[in-house]
Amino acid sequence: MAGAWASASAVLLVLALTHLGEAVVYFQEEFLDGDGWKKRWLQSTHDPNFGKFKLSAGKFYGDAMRDRGLQTTENSKFYAISSRFKPFSNRGKSLIIQYTVKHEQKIDCGGGYVKIFPSDVDPENLSENSYYYIMFGEFKALIFVDLRQGSLMLF
């Protein structure tokens, strides 16, 4: 019986690997070309108080070149940046969206989100009110409830 299970497992593994071979990457960014990212990514000018991004591996990393990414430059700011990719359909197929965020400072309130927008979004006017299809990411907040005033505040 153990031999039959091993054979079935091997077949499933081959099918899984075959299925993985059919994957299509629609967008990938590794920031390996220095300042080339500035041609692919557009920082929104919707709000003049939006923070600016820079390319950095940060304070801790495994490889100074391969671990670079977009880094925020100021605390307590909102940020908005986007990069276009060709429209696609995943109808009948799984869609996997992955990103990595590294918070180097101790934060009490903040987050890092990825949003997938329609292809007609205006990247220069990107804001928290821009329509999106998918949003996910991390948010951290301190919540204070003042029962005397009947209010809820996020810090």
Short mmCIF file of C-alpha atoms in Angstrom, two decimals:
data_model
loop_
_atom_site.label_atom_id
_atom_site.label_comp_id
_atom_site.label_asym_id
_atom_site.label_seq_id
_atom_site.Cartn_x
_atom_site.Cartn_y
_atom_site.Cartn_z
CA MET A 1 0.00 0.00 0.00
CA ALA A 2 2.85 2.39 0.76
CA GLY A 3 4.22 1.84 -2.73
CA ALA A 4 0.88 2.77 -4.34
CA TRP A 5 0.66 5.96 -2.27
CA ALA A 6 4.21 6.92 -3.30
CA SER A 7 3.31 6.46 -6.99
CA ALA A 8 0.13 8.51 -6.64
CA SER A 9 2.07 11.24 -4.87
CA ALA A 10 4.65 11.32 -7.64
CA VAL A 11 1.90 11.70 -10.26
CA LEU A 12 0.28 14.54 -8.29
CA LEU A 13 3.64 16.25 -7.96
CA VAL A 14 4.23 16.04 -11.72
CA LEU A 15 0.73 17.41 -12.39
CA ALA A 16 1.36 20.26 -9.94
CA LEU A 17 4.68 21.07 -11.57
CA THR A 18 3.08 20.94 -15.03
CA HIS A 19 0.39 23.32 -13.83
CA LEU A 20 3.01 25.68 -12.42
CA GLY A 21 4.71 25.70 -15.81
CA GLU A 22 1.58 27.32 -17.28
CA ALA A 23 1.82 30.39 -15.03
CA VAL A 24 2.02 33.78 -16.71
CA VAL A 25 3.67 36.74 -14.99
CA TYR A 26 1.81 39.95 -15.86
CA PHE A 27 3.93 42.30 -13.77
CA GLN A 28 7.18 41.91 -11.89
CA GLU A 29 9.46 44.56 -10.44
CA GLU A 30 12.86 43.84 -8.93
CA PHE A 31 14.45 47.32 -9.10
CA LEU A 32 17.73 45.91 -10.43
CA ASP A 33 18.42 48.69 -12.96
CA GLY A 34 19.26 51.61 -10.68
CA ASP A 35 17.24 54.72 -11.50
CA GLY A 36 15.35 52.90 -14.29
CA TRP A 37 12.39 52.51 -11.91
CA LYS A 38 11.70 56.24 -12.27
CA LYS A 39 10.63 55.62 -15.89
CA ARG A 40 8.22 52.84 -14.87
CA TRP A 41 6.77 54.29 -11.65
CA LEU A 42 4.90 57.60 -11.42
CA GLN A 43 4.44 59.39 -8.12
CA SER A 44 1.04 61.04 -7.82
CA THR A 45 0.94 64.83 -7.72
CA HIS A 46 -2.68 64.87 -6.52
CA ASP A 47 -1.63 66.20 -3.11
CA PRO A 48 1.49 68.38 -2.78
CA ASN A 49 1.96 66.94 0.73
CA PHE A 50 2.38 63.36 -0.51
CA GLY A 51 5.73 61.91 0.54
CA LYS A 52 8.39 60.91 -1.97
CA PHE A 53 9.90 57.49 -2.56
CA LYS A 54 13.53 56.53 -3.04
CA LEU A 55 15.29 53.31 -4.03
CA SER A 56 17.00 51.60 -1.10
CA ALA A 57 17.83 48.22 0.44
CA GLY A 58 17.09 49.78 3.82
CA LYS A 59 18.96 49.37 7.08
CA PHE A 60 19.09 45.57 6.98
CA TYR A 61 19.29 43.28 3.96
CA GLY A 62 20.82 40.09 2.62
CA ASP A 63 22.11 41.50 -0.68
CA ALA A 64 22.45 45.27 -1.13
CA MET A 65 21.49 45.17 -4.83
CA ARG A 66 18.87 42.40 -4.97
CA ASP A 67 17.01 43.56 -1.85
CA ARG A 68 16.37 47.11 -3.04
CA GLY A 69 12.86 48.45 -3.28
CA LEU A 70 10.86 51.64 -2.92
CA GLN A 71 11.37 53.26 0.46
CA THR A 72 9.35 56.07 1.99
CA THR A 73 11.47 59.06 2.93
CA GLU A 74 9.43 60.79 5.65
CA ASN A 75 7.35 59.68 8.62
CA SER A 76 3.72 60.73 9.02
CA LYS A 77 3.08 61.19 5.30
CA PHE A 78 0.71 59.67 2.78
CA TYR A 79 2.28 58.20 -0.36
CA ALA A 80 0.88 57.32 -3.79
CA ILE A 81 2.85 55.74 -6.62
CA SER A 82 1.84 53.50 -9.50
CA SER A 83 3.22 51.51 -12.39
CA ARG A 84 1.25 50.37 -15.43
CA PHE A 85 1.04 46.89 -16.85
CA LYS A 86 -0.81 45.54 -19.86
CA PRO A 87 -4.49 44.73 -19.26
CA PHE A 88 -5.19 41.02 -18.84
CA SER A 89 -7.95 38.60 -17.91
CA ASN A 90 -7.58 35.75 -15.48
CA ARG A 91 -11.05 34.40 -16.24
CA GLY A 92 -11.09 30.73 -15.24
CA LYS A 93 -7.60 30.96 -13.71
CA SER A 94 -6.23 31.79 -10.29
CA LEU A 95 -4.68 35.19 -9.75
CA ILE A 96 -1.77 35.52 -7.34
CA ILE A 97 -0.64 38.96 -6.23
CA GLN A 98 2.40 39.16 -4.00
CA TYR A 99 4.45 41.95 -2.53
CA THR A 100 6.91 42.40 0.31
CA VAL A 101 6.91 45.22 2.83
CA LYS A 102 9.59 45.82 5.45
CA HIS A 103 8.90 48.26 8.29
CA GLU A 104 12.25 49.27 9.78
CA GLN A 105 10.94 51.80 12.23
CA LYS A 106 8.60 51.13 15.13
CA ILE A 107 5.24 52.47 14.00
CA ASP A 108 2.12 53.06 16.05
CA CYS A 109 -0.12 53.83 13.10
CA GLY A 110 0.35 53.25 9.42
CA GLY A 111 0.20 50.71 6.67
CA GLY A 112 1.36 49.55 3.31
CA TYR A 113 -1.18 48.63 0.66
CA VAL A 114 -1.25 47.35 -2.89
CA LYS A 115 -4.21 48.38 -5.02
CA ILE A 116 -5.07 47.13 -8.50
CA PHE A 117 -6.73 49.94 -10.46
CA PRO A 118 -8.65 49.96 -13.75
CA SER A 119 -6.46 50.67 -16.77
CA ASP A 120 -8.03 54.13 -17.21
CA VAL A 121 -6.87 55.44 -13.80
CA ASP A 122 -4.97 58.75 -13.96
CA PRO A 123 -1.67 57.95 -12.19
CA GLU A 124 -0.77 61.62 -11.70
CA ASN A 125 -4.06 62.20 -9.87
CA LEU A 126 -3.97 59.02 -7.77
CA SER A 127 -5.52 59.49 -4.33
CA GLU A 128 -7.29 57.63 -1.55
CA ASN A 129 -10.53 58.24 -3.50
CA SER A 130 -9.35 56.57 -6.73
CA TYR A 131 -11.52 53.62 -7.73
CA TYR A 132 -9.76 50.24 -7.45
CA TYR A 133 -10.57 46.57 -8.06
CA ILE A 134 -8.43 44.91 -5.38
CA MET A 135 -6.76 46.26 -2.24
CA PHE A 136 -4.81 44.35 0.34
CA GLY A 137 -2.03 45.02 2.79
CA GLU A 138 -1.20 45.74 6.36
CA PHE A 139 -2.53 48.45 8.66
CA LYS A 140 -1.64 49.09 12.28
CA ALA A 141 -3.45 51.55 14.56
CA LEU A 142 -3.93 52.31 18.22
CA ILE A 143 -7.62 52.62 18.98
CA PHE A 144 -8.92 54.78 21.81
CA VAL A 145 -12.55 54.64 22.84
CA ASP A 146 -13.78 57.50 24.99
CA LEU A 147 -16.99 56.19 26.53
CA ARG A 148 -17.76 59.54 28.20
CA GLN A 149 -17.84 61.34 24.84
CA GLY A 150 -19.18 58.39 22.84
CA SER A 151 -16.34 58.66 20.35
CA LEU A 152 -13.89 56.34 18.69
CA MET A 153 -10.52 57.66 17.60
CA LEU A 154 -7.78 55.96 15.60
CA PHE A 155 -4.20 56.88 16.46
#
